[in-house]
Every structure is written in structure tokens, then in C-alpha cells.
Short mmCIF file of C-alpha atoms in Angstrom, two decimals:
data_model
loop_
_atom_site.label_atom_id
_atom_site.label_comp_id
_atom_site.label_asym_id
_atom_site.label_seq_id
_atom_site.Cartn_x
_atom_site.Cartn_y
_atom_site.Cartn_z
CA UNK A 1 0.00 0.00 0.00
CA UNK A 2 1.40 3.24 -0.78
CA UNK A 3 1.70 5.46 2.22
CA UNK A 4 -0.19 8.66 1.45
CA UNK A 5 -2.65 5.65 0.93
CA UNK A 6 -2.20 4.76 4.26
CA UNK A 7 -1.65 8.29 5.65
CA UNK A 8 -5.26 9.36 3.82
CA UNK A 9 -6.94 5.93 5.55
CA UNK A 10 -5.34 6.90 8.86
CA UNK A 11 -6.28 10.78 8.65
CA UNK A 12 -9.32 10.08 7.64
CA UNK A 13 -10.17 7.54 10.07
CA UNK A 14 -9.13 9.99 12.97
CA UNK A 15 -11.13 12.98 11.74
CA UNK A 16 -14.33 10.55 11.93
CA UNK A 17 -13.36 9.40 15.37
CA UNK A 18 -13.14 12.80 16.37
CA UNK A 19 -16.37 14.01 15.39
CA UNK A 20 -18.31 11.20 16.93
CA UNK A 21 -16.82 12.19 20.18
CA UNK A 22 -17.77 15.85 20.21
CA UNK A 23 -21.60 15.31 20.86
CA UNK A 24 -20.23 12.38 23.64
CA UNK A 25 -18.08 15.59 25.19
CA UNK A 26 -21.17 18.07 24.96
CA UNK A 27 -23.11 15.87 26.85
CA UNK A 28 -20.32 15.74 29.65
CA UNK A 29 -19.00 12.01 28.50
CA UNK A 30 -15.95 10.63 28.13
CA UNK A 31 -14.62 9.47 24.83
CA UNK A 32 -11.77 7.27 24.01
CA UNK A 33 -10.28 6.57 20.76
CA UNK A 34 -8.12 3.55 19.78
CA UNK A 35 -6.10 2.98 16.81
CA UNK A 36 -4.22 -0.18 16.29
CA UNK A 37 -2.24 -0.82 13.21
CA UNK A 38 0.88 -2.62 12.51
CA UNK A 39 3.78 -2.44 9.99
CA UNK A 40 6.08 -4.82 9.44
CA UNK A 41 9.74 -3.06 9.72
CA UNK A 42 10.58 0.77 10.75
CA UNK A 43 7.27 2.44 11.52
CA UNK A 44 8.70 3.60 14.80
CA UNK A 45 11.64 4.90 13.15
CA UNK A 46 9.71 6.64 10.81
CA UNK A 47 7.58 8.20 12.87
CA UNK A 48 10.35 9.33 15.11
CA UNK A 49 12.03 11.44 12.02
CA UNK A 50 8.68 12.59 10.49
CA UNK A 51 7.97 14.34 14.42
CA UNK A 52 11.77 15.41 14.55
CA UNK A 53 11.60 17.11 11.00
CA UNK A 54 8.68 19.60 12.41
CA UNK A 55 10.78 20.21 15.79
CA UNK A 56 8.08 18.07 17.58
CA UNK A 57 8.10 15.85 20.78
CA UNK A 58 7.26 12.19 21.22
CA UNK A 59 7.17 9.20 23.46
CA UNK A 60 6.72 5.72 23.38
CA UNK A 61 5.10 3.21 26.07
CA UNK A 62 3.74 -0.09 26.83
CA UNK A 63 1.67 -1.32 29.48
CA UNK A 64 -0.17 -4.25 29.82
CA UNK A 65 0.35 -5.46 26.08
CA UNK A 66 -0.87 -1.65 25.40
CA UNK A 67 1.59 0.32 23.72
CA UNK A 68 0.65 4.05 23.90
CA UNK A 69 2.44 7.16 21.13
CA UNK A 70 1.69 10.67 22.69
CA UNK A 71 3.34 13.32 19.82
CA UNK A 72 2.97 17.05 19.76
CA UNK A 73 3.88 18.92 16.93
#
């Protein structure tokens, strides 16, 4: 798959996710959004020089077989 493929799927996917949670946060819910994917070789490294490039900040975890990427760009 090429990857603005992907990065269009992914985007897109997000956006959606997003705007089911506003009414959830109007009301005074909680929302929670999960993405799982998986690549086969260097998406970490990848997405550690795509954040670098635009002078953001990253960090990787797992917990409980969860693993968690918090970015800010």
C-alpha cells in the first residue's frame, strides 16, 4: 500500500473518530479513541524522524500489552 494511501486511511479515520466524540463531550462524557495498526519493519523509526523534521516531541510506552504514542507537533 502506498503510504499517502495509508496516511489518507489513517487521517481520515481519525477525523471521523473525532467528530463522533464531540456530541459524547457536549453531553459531559468521556470518549476514548483507539487505533491499532501494525507495519512490518521501521514504523517507529519513521515516525520518530517525520515528528523530529517539524521540531516536535514524542514518546513511546507499553503497558499491559498496550503500547501508547503521545506526539505534539
Amino acid at each position: 500500500m502506498p503510504k499517502s494511501d495509508l496516511c489518507v486511511l489513517l487521517s481520515n479515520a481519525l477525523e471521523n473518530a473525532l467528530h463522533a466524540c464531540v456530541p459524547l463531550a457536549a453531553e459531559g462524557r468521556s470518549c476514548e479513541i483507539d487505533v491499532n495498526f501494525y507495519e512490518r519493519n521501521k514504523g517507529v523509526q519513521s515516525i520518530c524522524a517525520i515528528v523530529q523534521r517539524y521540531g516536535g516531541v514524542f514518546s513511546f510506552a507499553e503497558k499491559d500489552g498496550k503500547f501508547t504514542l503521545r506526539l505534539s507537533l
